[in-house]
Short mmCIF file of C-alpha atoms in Angstrom, two decimals:
data_model
loop_
_atom_site.label_atom_id
_atom_site.label_comp_id
_atom_site.label_asym_id
_atom_site.label_seq_id
_atom_site.Cartn_x
_atom_site.Cartn_y
_atom_site.Cartn_z
CA LEU P 1 2.03 -122.84 54.97
CA LEU P 2 1.05 -126.00 56.37
CA ILE P 3 2.29 -127.99 57.67
CA GLY P 4 1.46 -131.98 57.48
CA SER P 5 -1.43 -132.80 55.61
CA ASN P 6 -3.65 -129.96 57.30
CA LEU P 7 -3.92 -126.43 58.98
CA GLU P 8 -3.21 -127.85 62.52
CA GLY P 9 0.52 -127.34 62.61
CA SER P 10 0.13 -124.12 60.51
CA ARG P 11 -0.08 -122.33 64.24
CA ILE P 12 3.32 -122.96 63.98
CA TYR P 13 4.21 -119.64 62.12
CA TYR P 14 2.28 -117.01 64.01
CA LEU P 15 4.34 -116.26 67.24
CA PRO P 16 7.47 -116.78 64.52
CA SER P 17 5.45 -114.43 61.96
CA ALA P 18 6.01 -111.54 64.55
CA LEU P 19 9.74 -111.52 64.86
CA PHE P 20 10.63 -112.19 60.24
CA ALA P 21 8.68 -108.58 60.36
CA LEU P 22 10.94 -107.45 62.95
CA PHE P 23 13.74 -108.65 60.54
CA LEU P 24 12.20 -107.63 57.24
CA GLY P 25 11.93 -104.19 59.15
CA SER P 26 16.55 -103.82 60.26
CA LEU P 27 16.89 -105.61 56.25
CA PHE P 28 15.25 -101.92 54.89
CA PRO P 29 16.22 -98.44 56.92
CA ASN P 30 14.27 -95.61 56.29
CA ARG P 31 16.74 -94.02 53.72
CA ASN P 32 15.00 -96.20 50.74
CA ALA P 33 11.05 -96.03 51.58
CA TYR P 34 10.32 -97.24 47.73
CA ARG P 35 11.48 -100.42 48.51
CA THR P 36 10.61 -100.46 51.54
CA TRP P 37 6.68 -100.16 50.75
CA LEU P 38 7.24 -102.69 48.71
CA VAL P 39 7.71 -104.96 51.39
CA ALA P 40 5.11 -104.42 52.83
CA VAL P 41 2.35 -104.94 50.11
CA VAL P 42 4.05 -107.20 49.19
CA LEU P 43 4.08 -108.62 52.17
CA VAL P 44 -0.18 -107.88 53.11
CA ALA P 45 -1.16 -109.26 49.80
CA PHE P 46 0.77 -112.45 51.01
CA GLN P 47 -0.70 -113.39 54.27
CA ALA P 48 -4.14 -111.89 53.11
CA THR P 49 -3.50 -114.83 50.44
CA ILE P 50 -3.28 -117.46 53.05
CA LEU P 51 -6.03 -115.92 54.62
CA MET P 52 -8.58 -115.99 52.37
CA HIS P 53 -6.76 -120.04 52.02
CA ASN P 54 -7.05 -120.75 55.93
CA LEU P 55 -10.90 -118.67 56.13
CA VAL P 56 -12.16 -121.41 52.46
CA ILE P 57 -11.39 -124.40 54.74
CA TRP P 58 -12.75 -123.21 57.94
CA GLY P 59 -15.28 -122.10 56.59
CA SER P 60 -16.80 -125.58 54.98
CA VAL P 61 -15.71 -127.12 58.45
CA THR P 62 -17.90 -124.55 59.87
CA GLU P 63 -20.86 -125.35 57.19
CA LEU P 64 -20.06 -129.48 57.56
CA ALA P 65 -20.80 -129.49 61.87
CA GLN P 66 -23.52 -126.58 60.79
CA LYS P 67 -24.80 -129.28 58.91
CA THR P 68 -23.56 -132.76 60.75
CA CYS P 69 -25.59 -131.17 64.21
CA ARG P 70 -29.22 -130.21 62.29
CA GLU P 71 -29.25 -134.13 60.69
CA ILE P 72 -28.60 -134.92 64.13
CA GLY P 73 -31.06 -132.78 66.11
CA ASP P 74 -34.25 -133.38 63.92
CA ASP P 75 -33.73 -137.40 63.44
CA VAL P 76 -33.70 -137.67 67.50
CA LYS P 77 -36.68 -138.71 68.43
CA PRO P 78 -39.22 -137.06 71.05
CA SER P 79 -39.00 -140.68 72.88
CA SER P 80 -35.62 -140.75 72.73
CA GLY P 81 -34.16 -142.21 75.84
CA ALA P 82 -30.40 -141.48 75.10
CA VAL P 83 -28.03 -140.93 72.24
CA ALA P 84 -24.72 -142.21 71.15
CA ILE P 85 -22.78 -141.51 67.97
CA SER P 86 -19.34 -142.86 67.67
CA GLY P 87 -16.39 -142.00 64.74
CA VAL P 88 -16.83 -138.32 64.78
CA PRO P 89 -13.04 -137.01 64.52
CA GLY P 90 -11.68 -135.04 65.60
CA THR P 91 -9.82 -133.12 62.73
CA ILE P 92 -11.31 -132.03 59.31
CA ASP P 93 -8.56 -130.86 57.60
CA GLY P 94 -6.15 -129.52 60.26
CA VAL P 95 -9.75 -128.09 61.25
CA TYR P 96 -10.97 -129.34 65.01
CA PHE P 97 -14.31 -130.62 64.45
CA PHE P 98 -17.14 -131.11 67.29
CA ALA P 99 -14.10 -131.37 70.13
CA ASN P 100 -17.07 -130.04 72.32
CA GLY P 101 -20.54 -128.64 72.25
CA LEU P 102 -21.87 -131.66 69.92
CA PRO P 103 -24.37 -132.79 73.12
CA GLN P 104 -25.36 -129.04 72.96
CA CYS P 105 -26.08 -128.68 69.68
CA VAL P 106 -28.01 -131.13 69.47
CA GLU P 107 -29.94 -130.40 71.66
CA HIS P 108 -31.03 -127.42 70.69
CA VAL P 109 -31.60 -128.53 67.67
CA ALA P 110 -33.84 -131.08 69.29
CA ASN P 111 -35.41 -128.94 71.51
CA ARG P 112 -35.27 -131.00 73.85
CA LYS P 113 -32.97 -130.50 77.89
CA ASN P 114 -30.96 -133.03 79.19
CA LEU P 115 -31.26 -135.49 75.81
CA GLN P 116 -28.23 -138.04 76.87
CA ILE P 117 -25.51 -138.06 74.12
CA SER P 118 -22.46 -140.56 74.35
CA ILE P 119 -20.02 -139.77 71.96
CA ASN P 120 -17.55 -141.76 70.91
CA SER P 121 -18.13 -145.12 71.25
CA ASP P 122 -17.30 -148.04 69.41
CA PRO P 123 -20.03 -149.12 67.06
CA ALA P 124 -19.15 -152.66 67.18
CA MET P 125 -20.04 -152.98 71.18
CA PRO P 126 -22.89 -153.29 72.67
CA ARG P 127 -25.01 -150.38 73.45
CA PRO P 128 -25.80 -150.04 77.21
CA GLY P 129 -29.41 -149.80 78.12
CA GLY P 130 -31.54 -146.96 77.18
CA VAL P 131 -30.01 -146.36 74.11
CA ASP P 132 -32.77 -145.29 71.59
CA GLN P 133 -30.54 -144.48 68.65
CA SER P 134 -26.68 -144.67 67.87
CA PHE P 135 -25.51 -142.43 64.47
CA HIS P 136 -21.65 -144.00 63.60
CA TRP P 137 -19.62 -141.24 60.72
CA ASP P 138 -18.76 -142.63 58.07
CA ARG P 139 -15.54 -141.15 57.03
CA ASN P 140 -16.14 -142.07 53.12
CA THR P 141 -19.63 -140.11 53.24
CA GLY P 142 -18.18 -137.71 55.24
CA ARG P 143 -21.34 -137.57 57.00
CA LEU P 144 -23.15 -139.56 60.17
CA SER P 145 -25.65 -142.11 60.01
CA LYS P 146 -28.20 -143.96 61.47
CA LEU P 147 -27.49 -147.41 62.80
CA GLY P 148 -30.39 -149.54 62.40
CA MET P 149 -31.47 -150.46 65.80
#
């Protein structure tokens, strides 16, 4: 279930769902096994449907993260002193997106150790000295675009 416009709030239901299962168990005593199994099958089918829904969204955001990292890593010049990346969202559709790990991912793809990467700096601000390349997240296209230097 969505709380708000994305999946970020769905975790609120994880713990209460265990209490809901105990409540359902108390409603259906062992007298009528058919009804108990019917409720169990319906509940499991519902939970599986919700899980599949969430997995589709998590999968698409994961693919976007891999594609974004690969594009930056492939575009980083071998002679780059530093790279500035701005506007990267913290979440996309409620799924955490590069809250951590973007610098390490770019280093790995670019095959460059200790590459200096500045994350979420404001593109309107003057660039710090030594920044050779800048990228900015475009919310309209859902991609990082290279800023002219």
